[in-house]
XYZ file of C-alpha atoms in Angstrom:
782
model
C 70.535 -57.690 -35.707
C 70.104 -56.882 -32.209
C 72.046 -54.989 -30.189
C 72.919 -57.057 -26.994
C 71.726 -55.800 -24.145
C 73.419 -57.874 -20.821
C 74.519 -55.810 -17.737
C 77.216 -57.036 -16.062
C 75.565 -57.302 -13.018
C 72.624 -59.184 -14.991
C 70.156 -56.754 -14.902
C 67.388 -56.964 -17.868
C 67.148 -54.726 -20.301
C 64.632 -55.117 -23.595
C 66.246 -55.714 -27.180
C 66.331 -53.337 -29.348
C 67.278 -53.372 -33.219
C 69.910 -51.333 -34.024
C 69.008 -48.593 -35.557
C 71.484 -45.253 -35.590
C 68.193 -43.039 -35.265
C 65.818 -45.077 -34.119
C 65.064 -47.327 -30.865
C 63.443 -50.024 -32.234
C 60.930 -53.464 -29.941
C 59.201 -56.092 -31.587
C 56.777 -58.232 -30.029
C 56.007 -57.753 -26.323
C 58.537 -57.694 -23.519
C 56.561 -57.852 -19.983
C 59.886 -58.644 -18.198
C 61.875 -55.854 -18.657
C 58.185 -53.670 -19.437
C 58.800 -51.141 -17.145
C 62.708 -50.649 -18.280
C 60.867 -49.691 -21.933
C 58.612 -47.424 -20.553
C 61.311 -45.352 -19.003
C 63.629 -45.374 -22.325
C 60.140 -44.466 -24.663
C 59.092 -41.553 -22.650
C 58.734 -38.789 -24.598
C 58.577 -35.086 -23.042
C 59.174 -31.258 -23.893
C 60.988 -29.968 -20.892
C 57.220 -28.762 -19.779
C 55.423 -32.037 -19.491
C 56.731 -36.021 -20.102
C 54.971 -39.011 -20.193
C 56.708 -42.436 -19.693
C 56.756 -44.845 -22.948
C 53.581 -47.166 -21.420
C 51.348 -49.064 -24.134
C 47.914 -47.225 -24.789
C 46.173 -50.425 -24.560
C 45.818 -51.757 -20.903
C 48.272 -54.490 -19.824
C 47.640 -58.008 -18.269
C 47.246 -58.460 -14.642
C 50.871 -59.214 -13.080
C 53.342 -58.051 -15.353
C 54.998 -54.893 -13.889
C 53.794 -51.887 -15.602
C 54.901 -48.136 -14.238
C 52.709 -44.957 -15.386
C 53.546 -41.296 -15.024
C 52.617 -37.950 -16.930
C 54.710 -34.783 -15.212
C 54.550 -31.449 -15.076
C 57.996 -30.439 -14.416
C 58.510 -27.829 -11.728
C 55.395 -28.548 -10.299
C 55.169 -30.469 -7.183
C 53.886 -31.838 -3.623
C 55.533 -30.226 -0.734
C 55.247 -32.722 2.183
C 56.916 -32.496 5.751
C 60.152 -35.259 6.340
C 59.269 -35.984 9.862
C 62.317 -37.132 12.780
C 61.948 -39.116 15.413
C 65.004 -36.940 15.989
C 65.397 -33.792 15.146
C 68.159 -31.225 15.074
C 68.064 -27.046 14.221
C 67.889 -26.681 10.645
C 67.712 -29.590 8.857
C 65.543 -29.461 6.018
C 61.579 -29.378 7.080
C 59.979 -30.285 3.642
C 60.548 -32.520 0.434
C 59.559 -31.046 -2.805
C 57.814 -34.136 -4.657
C 57.447 -34.340 -8.145
C 53.791 -35.097 -8.624
C 51.629 -36.911 -11.212
C 49.299 -35.533 -13.390
C 46.212 -36.803 -15.198
C 47.354 -39.057 -18.392
C 45.753 -38.631 -21.526
C 47.543 -42.087 -23.426
C 45.096 -44.379 -22.549
C 43.064 -46.106 -25.143
C 40.908 -49.289 -24.720
C 40.066 -50.600 -28.097
C 37.543 -53.816 -27.189
C 36.770 -56.526 -30.592
C 33.739 -58.106 -30.299
C 33.403 -57.281 -26.543
C 36.781 -58.027 -25.808
C 39.511 -55.692 -24.329
C 42.431 -56.476 -25.940
C 44.969 -56.298 -23.620
C 49.045 -56.664 -23.519
C 50.461 -59.128 -22.862
C 47.222 -61.338 -22.472
C 45.096 -61.280 -25.811
C 47.464 -62.877 -29.324
C 49.550 -60.190 -31.839
C 50.656 -61.680 -34.656
C 53.330 -59.121 -35.060
C 53.565 -56.177 -33.436
C 56.661 -53.143 -33.017
C 57.219 -50.157 -31.425
C 59.260 -47.303 -32.545
C 60.901 -44.031 -30.766
C 62.401 -41.676 -34.110
C 64.914 -39.702 -32.291
C 64.842 -37.024 -35.606
C 61.659 -36.394 -35.134
C 60.452 -37.148 -31.509
C 57.027 -39.663 -32.501
C 56.451 -42.617 -30.710
C 54.778 -45.008 -33.716
C 53.312 -48.291 -32.478
C 51.991 -51.311 -34.868
C 50.029 -54.152 -33.704
C 48.275 -56.571 -35.398
C 45.881 -58.239 -32.808
C 45.635 -61.903 -33.630
C 41.502 -62.968 -33.651
C 41.458 -66.286 -34.332
C 40.466 -68.393 -37.891
C 42.466 -65.726 -39.624
C 40.458 -62.852 -38.517
C 42.951 -59.666 -37.634
C 42.436 -56.033 -36.510
C 45.643 -54.066 -37.162
C 46.256 -51.042 -35.164
C 48.982 -47.918 -35.773
C 49.389 -45.266 -33.029
C 51.434 -42.377 -33.319
C 51.745 -39.884 -30.633
C 53.996 -37.183 -29.689
C 54.734 -34.334 -26.960
C 54.704 -31.397 -29.021
C 58.394 -28.463 -28.625
C 56.128 -25.857 -30.414
C 53.085 -26.157 -28.213
C 54.857 -27.086 -24.956
C 51.445 -27.818 -22.959
C 50.480 -30.494 -25.924
C 50.220 -34.348 -26.639
C 48.767 -35.815 -29.710
C 47.910 -38.929 -30.632
C 46.774 -40.098 -34.198
C 44.946 -43.730 -33.716
C 44.419 -46.087 -36.441
C 42.575 -49.249 -36.667
C 41.637 -51.819 -39.528
C 40.098 -54.981 -40.149
C 41.996 -57.884 -42.251
C 38.824 -60.355 -42.695
C 36.826 -59.379 -39.061
C 33.949 -57.840 -39.472
C 31.832 -56.459 -36.632
C 31.578 -53.580 -33.669
C 34.788 -52.300 -32.324
C 34.775 -49.474 -29.236
C 37.803 -46.993 -28.309
C 37.231 -45.486 -25.103
C 39.925 -42.805 -24.168
C 39.784 -39.787 -21.837
C 41.569 -38.609 -19.292
C 43.072 -41.064 -16.349
C 43.827 -39.549 -12.234
C 43.077 -43.256 -11.179
C 46.748 -44.520 -12.310
C 48.702 -47.017 -9.930
C 51.302 -45.745 -7.814
C 54.970 -45.904 -6.782
C 57.083 -47.401 -4.237
C 60.767 -46.917 -3.097
C 61.218 -50.145 -2.070
C 63.613 -49.479 0.198
C 65.564 -48.137 -2.095
C 66.411 -44.180 -1.565
C 67.102 -43.392 -5.463
C 63.582 -44.815 -5.672
C 60.718 -41.969 -5.998
C 57.190 -43.198 -4.018
C 54.348 -41.555 -6.001
C 50.675 -42.230 -5.804
C 48.756 -39.731 -7.655
C 45.588 -39.921 -5.177
C 47.803 -38.210 -2.210
C 49.246 -35.410 -5.310
C 45.727 -33.738 -6.841
C 42.619 -33.175 -4.917
C 38.742 -31.471 -5.630
C 38.789 -32.164 -9.482
C 36.342 -30.116 -11.290
C 35.252 -30.862 -14.727
C 33.922 -28.645 -17.620
C 32.471 -30.430 -20.861
C 33.809 -29.016 -24.255
C 32.781 -30.005 -27.552
C 34.285 -33.131 -27.810
C 36.303 -33.730 -24.895
C 36.672 -32.736 -21.445
C 38.368 -30.195 -19.191
C 39.325 -31.193 -15.894
C 41.261 -28.786 -12.803
C 42.761 -30.705 -9.883
C 43.786 -28.998 -6.499
C 47.698 -29.545 -5.632
C 47.340 -31.625 -1.984
C 48.232 -28.373 0.177
C 49.515 -25.557 -1.757
C 47.702 -23.168 -3.652
C 49.043 -24.550 -7.410
C 46.469 -25.949 -9.624
C 46.994 -28.505 -12.217
C 44.701 -28.310 -15.618
C 44.419 -30.972 -18.032
C 41.701 -31.465 -20.827
C 41.537 -33.321 -24.119
C 39.038 -32.771 -27.625
C 38.844 -35.826 -30.246
C 37.807 -35.543 -33.723
C 36.897 -38.462 -35.694
C 34.674 -39.409 -38.665
C 30.890 -39.193 -38.566
C 29.756 -42.932 -38.737
C 31.360 -43.383 -35.684
C 29.393 -43.369 -32.514
C 30.381 -41.717 -29.479
C 29.052 -41.631 -25.870
C 30.893 -39.710 -22.301
C 32.335 -42.438 -20.600
C 32.904 -41.452 -16.488
C 34.521 -43.428 -13.411
C 36.090 -42.238 -9.930
C 39.198 -40.352 -11.743
C 38.665 -41.051 -15.210
C 36.421 -38.566 -17.584
C 36.173 -39.683 -21.243
C 34.516 -40.964 -24.064
C 33.551 -44.484 -25.732
C 34.027 -44.337 -29.901
C 31.644 -47.333 -31.671
C 32.268 -47.806 -35.107
C 31.083 -51.121 -37.655
C 34.587 -52.723 -39.675
C 34.099 -54.379 -42.116
C 36.990 -56.152 -44.161
C 39.421 -53.786 -45.759
C 38.155 -51.231 -44.098
C 40.007 -48.677 -41.799
C 39.026 -45.481 -38.674
C 41.208 -43.118 -37.559
C 40.506 -41.221 -34.718
C 42.848 -37.789 -33.045
C 43.392 -36.818 -29.631
C 44.679 -33.896 -28.609
C 45.944 -33.899 -24.953
C 46.508 -30.385 -23.044
C 47.969 -29.006 -19.619
C 48.601 -26.160 -17.728
C 49.326 -25.117 -14.077
C 49.238 -22.134 -12.100
C 47.958 -20.826 -8.646
C 43.879 -21.321 -7.722
C 43.379 -17.121 -8.050
C 43.845 -17.269 -11.514
C 42.084 -20.940 -12.134
C 39.030 -19.021 -14.161
C 41.738 -17.585 -17.018
C 43.832 -20.999 -16.856
C 40.587 -22.570 -17.901
C 39.908 -20.610 -20.908
C 43.485 -20.775 -22.460
C 43.193 -24.230 -21.858
C 40.131 -24.879 -23.720
C 41.176 -22.285 -26.624
C 44.434 -24.345 -26.525
C 42.175 -27.737 -27.456
C 40.805 -25.802 -29.854
C 43.402 -24.397 -32.205
C 45.591 -27.550 -31.545
C 42.107 -29.268 -33.018
C 41.932 -26.795 -35.580
C 45.209 -26.751 -37.023
C 45.235 -30.368 -37.435
C 47.482 -33.406 -36.194
C 49.787 -32.923 -39.415
C 50.078 -29.327 -38.893
C 50.724 -29.959 -35.370
C 53.447 -32.649 -36.065
C 55.470 -29.912 -38.761
C 55.782 -27.744 -36.578
C 57.010 -30.014 -34.057
C 59.580 -31.520 -36.013
C 61.113 -28.167 -36.954
C 61.860 -27.851 -33.717
C 63.961 -31.272 -33.488
C 65.638 -30.447 -37.014
C 67.069 -27.210 -35.437
C 68.503 -28.982 -32.466
C 70.126 -32.011 -34.446
C 71.515 -29.306 -36.650
C 73.267 -27.707 -33.907
C 73.803 -31.158 -31.308
C 74.548 -34.107 -33.252
C 76.792 -36.354 -32.823
C 78.118 -38.790 -35.878
C 79.641 -41.679 -35.220
C 81.827 -43.982 -38.315
C 82.361 -47.261 -36.067
C 79.403 -49.597 -34.117
C 75.906 -48.497 -35.245
C 75.461 -48.929 -31.244
C 77.565 -46.117 -30.157
C 75.437 -43.986 -32.582
C 72.617 -45.625 -31.555
C 73.430 -44.983 -27.885
C 74.489 -41.381 -28.218
C 71.818 -39.896 -29.910
C 69.732 -41.519 -27.476
C 71.138 -39.755 -24.994
C 71.361 -36.167 -26.800
C 67.392 -37.208 -27.246
C 66.388 -37.716 -23.626
C 68.511 -34.281 -22.923
C 67.166 -32.430 -25.021
C 63.090 -33.289 -24.359
C 63.734 -32.917 -20.808
C 65.354 -29.880 -20.080
C 63.131 -26.889 -18.718
C 63.012 -24.462 -21.269
C 61.316 -21.600 -19.971
C 63.621 -20.463 -16.747
C 61.147 -21.011 -14.760
C 61.867 -25.272 -14.669
C 64.862 -27.056 -14.511
C 65.959 -30.428 -15.409
C 65.863 -33.333 -12.887
C 68.424 -35.753 -12.758
C 66.199 -38.370 -14.090
C 64.909 -35.855 -16.916
C 60.744 -36.492 -17.194
C 60.836 -40.085 -17.463
C 60.259 -41.282 -13.944
C 59.427 -40.936 -10.431
C 63.085 -41.311 -9.382
C 64.677 -38.493 -6.742
C 61.232 -37.643 -6.675
C 62.213 -35.321 -9.363
C 64.791 -33.306 -7.755
C 66.894 -31.161 -9.517
C 71.020 -31.863 -8.822
C 74.228 -30.169 -9.205
C 73.743 -32.617 -12.248
C 72.427 -30.269 -14.375
C 75.054 -27.667 -13.437
C 78.299 -30.292 -14.123
C 77.014 -31.964 -16.312
C 74.107 -31.299 -17.839
C 74.854 -27.508 -18.735
C 78.427 -27.501 -20.857
C 76.458 -30.000 -23.249
C 73.907 -27.112 -23.869
C 76.144 -24.162 -23.751
C 78.095 -25.395 -26.568
C 75.082 -26.947 -28.373
C 71.990 -24.732 -27.836
C 73.164 -21.861 -25.382
C 69.734 -20.690 -24.846
C 68.623 -23.838 -22.982
C 71.511 -23.341 -20.668
C 70.605 -19.775 -20.140
C 67.144 -20.918 -18.673
C 68.440 -23.888 -16.957
C 70.854 -21.103 -15.506
C 68.007 -18.815 -14.854
C 65.786 -21.123 -13.133
C 68.479 -20.905 -10.325
C 68.430 -17.053 -10.444
C 64.579 -17.015 -9.786
C 64.683 -19.501 -6.766
C 68.225 -16.792 -5.068
C 66.081 -15.726 -2.095
C 65.536 -19.373 -1.136
C 69.247 -19.578 -0.959
C 69.626 -16.979 0.995
C 66.844 -17.443 3.747
C 68.469 -21.848 2.803
C 71.744 -19.800 4.099
C 70.610 -17.943 7.349
C 69.471 -20.870 8.660
C 72.831 -22.521 8.389
C 73.537 -19.330 10.205
C 75.476 -17.312 6.828
C 74.659 -13.495 7.717
C 75.302 -13.351 4.264
C 75.141 -14.761 0.704
C 72.852 -17.923 -0.504
C 73.357 -21.261 -0.147
C 71.595 -23.541 -2.878
C 69.939 -26.779 -1.843
C 71.284 -29.931 -2.396
C 68.322 -31.306 -3.723
C 65.236 -29.096 -4.437
C 62.460 -28.768 -7.185
C 60.441 -25.277 -5.631
C 64.724 -23.772 -4.389
C 64.095 -25.415 -0.902
C 66.395 -27.402 0.727
C 64.442 -31.430 0.823
C 67.783 -33.727 1.932
C 66.750 -35.275 4.973
C 70.262 -36.740 5.199
C 72.469 -33.610 6.248
C 76.205 -35.754 5.983
C 75.435 -36.318 1.578
C 73.466 -33.125 1.299
C 73.612 -29.756 2.605
C 77.162 -30.592 3.921
C 77.601 -30.377 -0.220
C 78.277 -26.601 -0.112
C 80.364 -27.404 -3.592
C 76.861 -27.116 -5.046
C 77.251 -23.120 -4.743
C 80.663 -24.061 -6.513
C 79.171 -26.039 -9.394
C 76.359 -23.092 -10.315
C 78.974 -20.663 -10.330
C 81.268 -22.273 -12.880
C 78.289 -22.814 -15.194
C 77.717 -19.176 -14.882
C 81.222 -18.526 -15.270
C 81.508 -20.981 -18.341
C 77.886 -19.862 -20.082
C 79.038 -16.022 -19.990
C 82.380 -16.439 -21.081
C 81.065 -19.468 -23.974
C 78.692 -17.219 -24.978
C 79.718 -13.609 -24.338
C 76.112 -12.768 -22.894
C 77.116 -9.972 -20.917
C 73.062 -9.360 -20.369
C 72.754 -12.340 -18.344
C 75.590 -10.486 -16.057
C 72.828 -7.761 -15.481
C 69.685 -9.776 -15.249
C 70.957 -11.462 -12.102
C 73.864 -13.650 -12.905
C 76.292 -11.675 -11.572
C 74.403 -11.082 -8.531
C 74.181 -14.772 -7.802
C 77.873 -14.514 -8.142
C 78.352 -12.452 -5.872
C 75.972 -13.678 -3.016
C 77.103 -17.825 -3.254
C 81.167 -16.219 -2.883
C 80.173 -14.767 0.126
C 79.517 -18.543 1.742
C 82.660 -19.275 1.370
C 84.376 -16.367 3.415
C 82.056 -16.967 6.583
C 82.517 -21.079 5.827
C 86.391 -20.627 5.605
C 88.933 -19.248 7.594
C 92.389 -18.394 7.513
C 94.003 -21.508 9.701
C 97.417 -20.740 11.299
C 97.623 -24.808 11.630
C 97.641 -25.081 8.131
C 100.569 -21.909 7.340
C 97.491 -19.491 7.258
C 96.174 -20.786 4.651
C 92.153 -20.359 3.934
C 90.546 -23.527 5.195
C 87.046 -25.219 4.367
C 85.666 -27.581 7.351
C 83.304 -30.191 7.838
C 82.052 -30.601 4.118
C 81.404 -33.548 1.712
C 82.549 -33.648 -1.535
C 81.266 -35.124 -5.179
C 82.462 -38.725 -3.508
C 79.445 -38.963 -0.857
C 81.309 -41.940 0.564
C 83.487 -40.137 2.521
C 81.402 -37.537 4.326
C 81.801 -33.850 6.468
C 85.444 -34.023 6.096
C 88.052 -30.603 6.304
C 89.748 -29.645 3.278
C 88.007 -31.523 0.377
C 90.375 -30.360 -2.507
C 87.660 -30.494 -5.066
C 85.430 -28.440 -2.479
C 88.149 -25.972 -2.052
C 89.357 -25.570 -5.863
C 85.943 -24.964 -7.288
C 85.112 -22.303 -4.380
C 89.031 -21.010 -4.963
C 87.709 -20.424 -8.866
C 84.512 -19.814 -7.996
C 86.137 -16.481 -5.584
C 88.999 -15.948 -7.905
C 86.453 -14.834 -10.877
C 84.126 -13.661 -9.134
C 86.608 -10.927 -7.803
C 87.578 -10.739 -10.663
C 84.164 -9.563 -12.101
C 83.037 -6.912 -10.226
C 86.690 -5.142 -10.832
C 85.542 -5.784 -14.473
C 82.065 -4.180 -13.894
C 83.141 -1.827 -11.836
C 85.638 -0.644 -15.341
C 82.976 -1.586 -17.709
C 79.866 -1.162 -16.349
C 79.869 0.658 -13.412
C 75.941 2.294 -12.941
C 75.123 -1.623 -12.990
C 77.731 -2.585 -10.543
C 76.535 0.289 -7.923
C 73.302 -0.222 -8.302
C 73.943 -4.106 -7.381
C 76.389 -3.352 -4.802
C 73.273 -0.805 -3.186
C 70.850 -3.957 -3.454
C 72.797 -6.444 -1.628
C 74.871 -4.511 0.629
C 78.083 -5.382 -0.967
C 81.209 -3.881 0.411
C 84.732 -2.762 -1.457
C 86.889 -5.142 1.406
C 84.002 -8.486 0.523
C 85.518 -8.226 -2.486
C 88.902 -8.178 -1.720
C 88.898 -11.104 0.849
C 88.107 -12.992 -1.788
C 90.417 -12.799 -4.148
C 92.454 -13.243 -0.911
C 91.180 -16.168 0.487
C 91.733 -17.466 -3.351
C 94.819 -16.886 -3.258
C 95.964 -18.664 0.070
C 93.107 -21.665 -0.616
C 94.434 -24.518 0.946
C 95.000 -27.120 -1.168
C 95.773 -31.010 0.391
C 98.522 -32.624 -1.432
C 100.516 -35.645 -0.269
C 104.455 -34.726 -1.050
C 105.650 -38.951 -0.649
C 103.017 -40.486 -2.716
C 102.913 -37.277 -5.052
C 99.301 -37.169 -5.160
C 96.800 -34.322 -4.132
C 94.627 -35.584 -1.576
C 90.957 -36.203 -1.262
C 90.662 -34.562 2.184
C 92.607 -33.970 5.728
C 92.921 -37.564 7.049
C 91.619 -39.434 3.332
C 95.444 -41.278 3.106
C 95.078 -42.036 7.013
C 92.322 -44.265 6.562
C 92.488 -48.075 6.068
C 91.825 -49.776 2.737
C 88.614 -50.873 1.694
C 87.861 -55.140 1.414
C 87.507 -55.231 -2.692
C 88.083 -58.821 -2.986
C 86.022 -59.708 0.144
C 83.183 -58.158 -0.720
C 80.292 -60.067 -2.819
C 79.445 -58.556 -6.699
C 75.420 -58.045 -4.965
C 76.783 -56.211 -2.191
C 77.103 -52.977 -5.187
C 75.709 -50.490 -4.859
C 77.937 -50.387 -1.312
C 74.686 -47.475 -0.393
C 72.394 -50.010 0.184
C 74.271 -52.354 2.557
C 76.223 -50.755 4.467
C 75.688 -47.867 7.179
C 77.164 -44.890 6.133
C 79.730 -44.925 8.846
C 81.333 -48.072 7.800
C 82.058 -46.871 4.517
C 83.188 -43.216 5.914
C 86.049 -45.199 7.802
C 87.691 -46.173 4.472
C 89.375 -45.266 1.319
C 86.420 -45.683 -1.134
C 85.149 -43.402 -3.308
C 81.349 -43.932 -4.821
C 82.252 -41.830 -7.725
C 85.377 -38.551 -9.016
C 86.076 -36.322 -6.937
C 90.013 -35.174 -7.121
C 89.628 -36.877 -10.388
C 86.754 -34.963 -11.307
C 88.350 -31.594 -10.067
C 91.621 -31.953 -12.651
C 88.794 -32.658 -15.137
C 87.142 -29.154 -14.703
C 90.076 -26.890 -13.776
C 92.206 -28.815 -16.077
C 94.861 -25.900 -16.164
C 95.280 -25.983 -12.767
C 96.907 -29.453 -12.475
C 100.545 -30.417 -13.301
C 100.291 -33.432 -16.605
C 102.160 -35.614 -13.307
C 99.829 -34.996 -10.783
C 96.403 -35.916 -13.338
C 98.467 -39.379 -14.119
C 98.770 -39.988 -10.466
C 95.909 -39.030 -8.945
C 93.965 -40.832 -11.411
C 96.411 -44.031 -10.790
C 95.223 -43.792 -7.048
C 92.238 -43.130 -7.161
C 90.493 -45.342 -9.973
C 91.574 -48.220 -7.682
C 89.738 -47.341 -5.191
C 86.267 -45.886 -6.762
C 83.266 -48.556 -6.458
C 81.324 -46.421 -9.770
C 78.541 -47.059 -7.906
C 76.937 -43.520 -9.524
C 76.264 -43.437 -13.043
C 78.066 -39.733 -13.167
C 81.593 -41.486 -12.258
C 82.359 -43.750 -15.867
C 82.382 -40.846 -17.767
C 84.802 -39.152 -15.752
C 87.286 -41.251 -15.819
C 87.011 -41.652 -19.343
C 87.996 -38.107 -19.740
C 90.878 -38.292 -16.946
C 92.502 -41.575 -19.102
C 92.314 -40.238 -22.161
C 94.477 -36.703 -21.557
C 97.072 -38.982 -19.505
C 96.942 -40.802 -22.702
C 95.151 -44.123 -21.813
C 93.141 -45.166 -25.091
C 92.288 -48.539 -23.705
C 91.084 -47.266 -20.609
C 89.080 -44.269 -21.780
C 87.610 -46.416 -24.026
C 86.750 -49.394 -21.443
C 84.876 -46.159 -19.490
C 82.877 -44.883 -22.174
C 82.023 -47.661 -22.882
C 79.483 -47.264 -19.362
C 77.840 -44.724 -20.390
C 76.734 -44.034 -23.885
C 74.518 -47.377 -22.961
C 73.586 -47.075 -19.640
C 69.693 -46.825 -19.737
C 69.587 -48.519 -23.135
C 71.318 -51.839 -21.711
C 69.654 -50.817 -18.022
C 73.399 -51.305 -16.695
C 72.818 -50.457 -13.424
C 69.878 -51.872 -12.892
C 67.434 -48.856 -11.951
C 66.044 -47.411 -15.606
C 62.689 -48.112 -14.203
C 62.829 -45.239 -11.963
C 64.160 -42.889 -15.064
C 67.055 -41.898 -17.115
C 70.505 -40.936 -15.531
C 70.869 -37.460 -16.976
C 74.270 -37.224 -15.957
C 75.741 -39.992 -17.655
C 73.689 -38.877 -20.430
C 75.403 -35.696 -20.820
C 78.565 -37.406 -19.640
C 78.635 -39.643 -22.783
C 78.162 -36.357 -24.718
C 81.919 -34.910 -22.550
C 82.882 -38.252 -23.590
C 83.405 -37.767 -26.889
C 83.740 -34.024 -26.918
C 86.117 -33.571 -24.085
C 87.208 -37.011 -23.915
C 88.544 -37.882 -27.306
C 88.377 -34.917 -29.245
C 90.439 -32.718 -25.724
C 87.990 -30.038 -26.067
C 88.836 -27.879 -23.029
C 87.477 -23.631 -22.590
C 89.947 -21.409 -20.449
C 91.068 -17.996 -20.433
C 88.486 -16.963 -23.067
C 89.821 -19.689 -25.533
C 88.657 -23.258 -27.421
C 91.269 -26.403 -26.853
C 91.578 -29.656 -28.823
C 93.389 -32.728 -28.665
C 91.747 -35.104 -30.742
C 92.665 -39.082 -31.525
C 90.315 -41.730 -32.818
C 89.522 -44.636 -30.083
C 89.923 -48.019 -31.904
C 88.201 -49.375 -33.891
C 86.204 -46.268 -34.991
C 86.865 -44.788 -38.356
C 85.860 -41.170 -37.561
C 83.349 -39.052 -35.666
C 82.057 -35.369 -35.770
C 80.191 -32.828 -33.888
C 79.703 -29.007 -33.640
C 80.305 -26.593 -30.759
C 78.814 -23.256 -30.461
C 81.072 -20.820 -29.480
C 81.075 -16.307 -29.176
C 77.409 -16.842 -31.825
C 80.042 -18.883 -34.320
C 79.775 -22.270 -34.790
C 83.047 -25.084 -34.888
C 82.568 -28.077 -36.642
C 84.531 -30.851 -35.632
C 85.122 -33.902 -38.333
C 88.115 -36.379 -36.612
C 89.155 -39.519 -38.955
C 91.869 -41.408 -40.247
C 92.755 -38.234 -42.303
C 93.103 -36.034 -39.252
C 91.018 -33.528 -37.524
C 89.126 -31.038 -39.892
C 88.271 -27.760 -38.048
C 85.312 -25.647 -39.900
C 84.053 -22.212 -38.993
C 80.695 -20.779 -39.987
C 80.846 -16.850 -38.974
C 82.181 -13.760 -39.339
C 85.663 -15.421 -37.925
C 88.161 -15.281 -38.172
C 88.729 -17.673 -34.241
C 91.635 -18.282 -32.739
C 91.708 -22.072 -31.247
C 94.297 -24.610 -30.047
C 95.274 -28.028 -31.563
C 97.511 -30.385 -29.436
C 98.687 -26.964 -28.174
C 98.999 -25.172 -31.584
C 97.239 -22.132 -31.835
C 95.903 -21.914 -35.568
C 93.131 -19.768 -36.879
C 89.721 -20.199 -38.554
C 88.419 -18.274 -41.115
C 85.077 -19.086 -42.947
C 85.951 -19.708 -46.318
C 86.685 -23.900 -45.774
C 87.736 -26.633 -43.452
C 91.237 -26.347 -41.238
C 92.980 -30.076 -41.634
C 95.444 -30.876 -39.065
C 97.005 -34.314 -38.198
C 96.174 -36.271 -35.140
């Protein structure tokens, strides 16, 4: 049984065996190799490496290699032929680092290559329970002789700098020498944009300079400087193999390795294990970093592959115990959901210094930049499954607060902090300001995520450790950006901003931005009041630090209470922004299918002049701020804006799935959900070779929890309104809330809620308040 992978726009994807826990590919699919390399990627939040074969690839087959360190970047100037004050000056580009996956196997002097040499059979399997990628290949040598290869590899969750490999070669009928060359490759190929701004242009030769290599027993450690910076990247490897295997050091430009040789006889097997480690820092710490790297390699070798794998598996086991979604329905759904959660977990930064890029650690798309995707799409997943990771992701924003203050001053704001639209190191990297810097709602997105995290966990310590400072500094921007407009009845208005729908730019009173700013301001004012009462010393110290006056806090509350929210009474809908309804409709009937996404085929001004959306805007607002909208308005908003949305962004379908579920259109909710859970496995947007779509992956989790289960968090309480999608017999998930766990299981029998913790806990089920206690499940009708 094979899961179909045909995309609606004809984009190719690998064929996978239907399996609820594994991604399994048989044979070699050269036409879709780069997509598969993205899908089979492995990471741990610090390092990530694409799922390329260990073997060389035949000439003419498109392969995209890549190993990355999260948060380490190349800072390069942005060149403008026509500049202007305040435009972003530099881009941050996630760099390529030395790759340790290369294993070059030669039999009888012939180097075996994927796509060239004959294979009697081959299978690659990524086990999402453990994060282990296993590959078995039966190389056909002719005359009934075969050489079998089995390679296992994993990126350690227990030791963030480590990748471990176990490579076995055995003979079936072959007698003769085999050689295996492996090491560190810092000369692998580059990628280019090819006219697509979403792609990333990377070349390792542009990233790293001045290599310095040192021998260690059984391996090498190599240090590189990051181009035009004080940063250094260190990589090393160490090998373990049998005594009867000879070895020689192999050096080439950009390659440091060993060649191991042995004579195989029929029925014999040899094994080699390889440990690859990485670190980064500044040049002043280089000697210490290299010593630590050598120690890490030696410790890994001493522990051995099996021991390292066991400690790594424990980390994955704990994740799945908290975050798994079970689906009693089509196996394609179960496989897709787990694949998405797998990549979310392994790509997210976990140390508070690194965040989560739009492509995770699977490819160079978007130059590895962090966006609002993290706070609005991914953070909710972690808040309710692994809150410590949500905390780490938000701590990264606190760590870049000074950079946000600098950006605010560049943008003429005398106070406060303005977070960048695209970044790695904290500076604004978007060279196209109408769809970049204009999206001031990034501040509100980060504030929303902080408030959600603190509310759902009760972690007031986070507020004391910078969370409150972030909320207050970002709130200040709205007061400087907006004004009380007498032409709008004295309401507080925000001018010249771009909402989530990037097909409408630089507008006044974007509803989403205004509502999210309102939420930000009212909660910041309420927090200031609470801190004054509950932690006066902390609040007074913070006031002194940032120069916060009581009058400012009062102004936040006043602006929130008087925020202008565009509404068209004749249509009974919230207008996306001032003047949106005055624009002509986009000619969808006259737009060729191959002209999507519009951004690649039409000048921005052509798009901006029409009523056409890239992704949800008003509809996103009514999902995030559900209690601020009347049910009838939600239905009318959805009916108006969905037909005008191209869904050119993978951020789109999940939110429309949730919106349709909320208004009771179960068929449409399922239809939109279908676009999310296998977005990358099926390569539905034709660009998975650039990397996975992290926001869409998180959106598929939202589609089940927020959509089908109707979960919301507001006013300190969880609420649910679950139902069963057509074709499903059930589904289940867990929610972490205030130190307790709520397990939700939905089936034809009803919705069952089970509390693990001290209890009790009040929740809402279809509007009815119920009390959960830790004495067994509570069954409620659907």
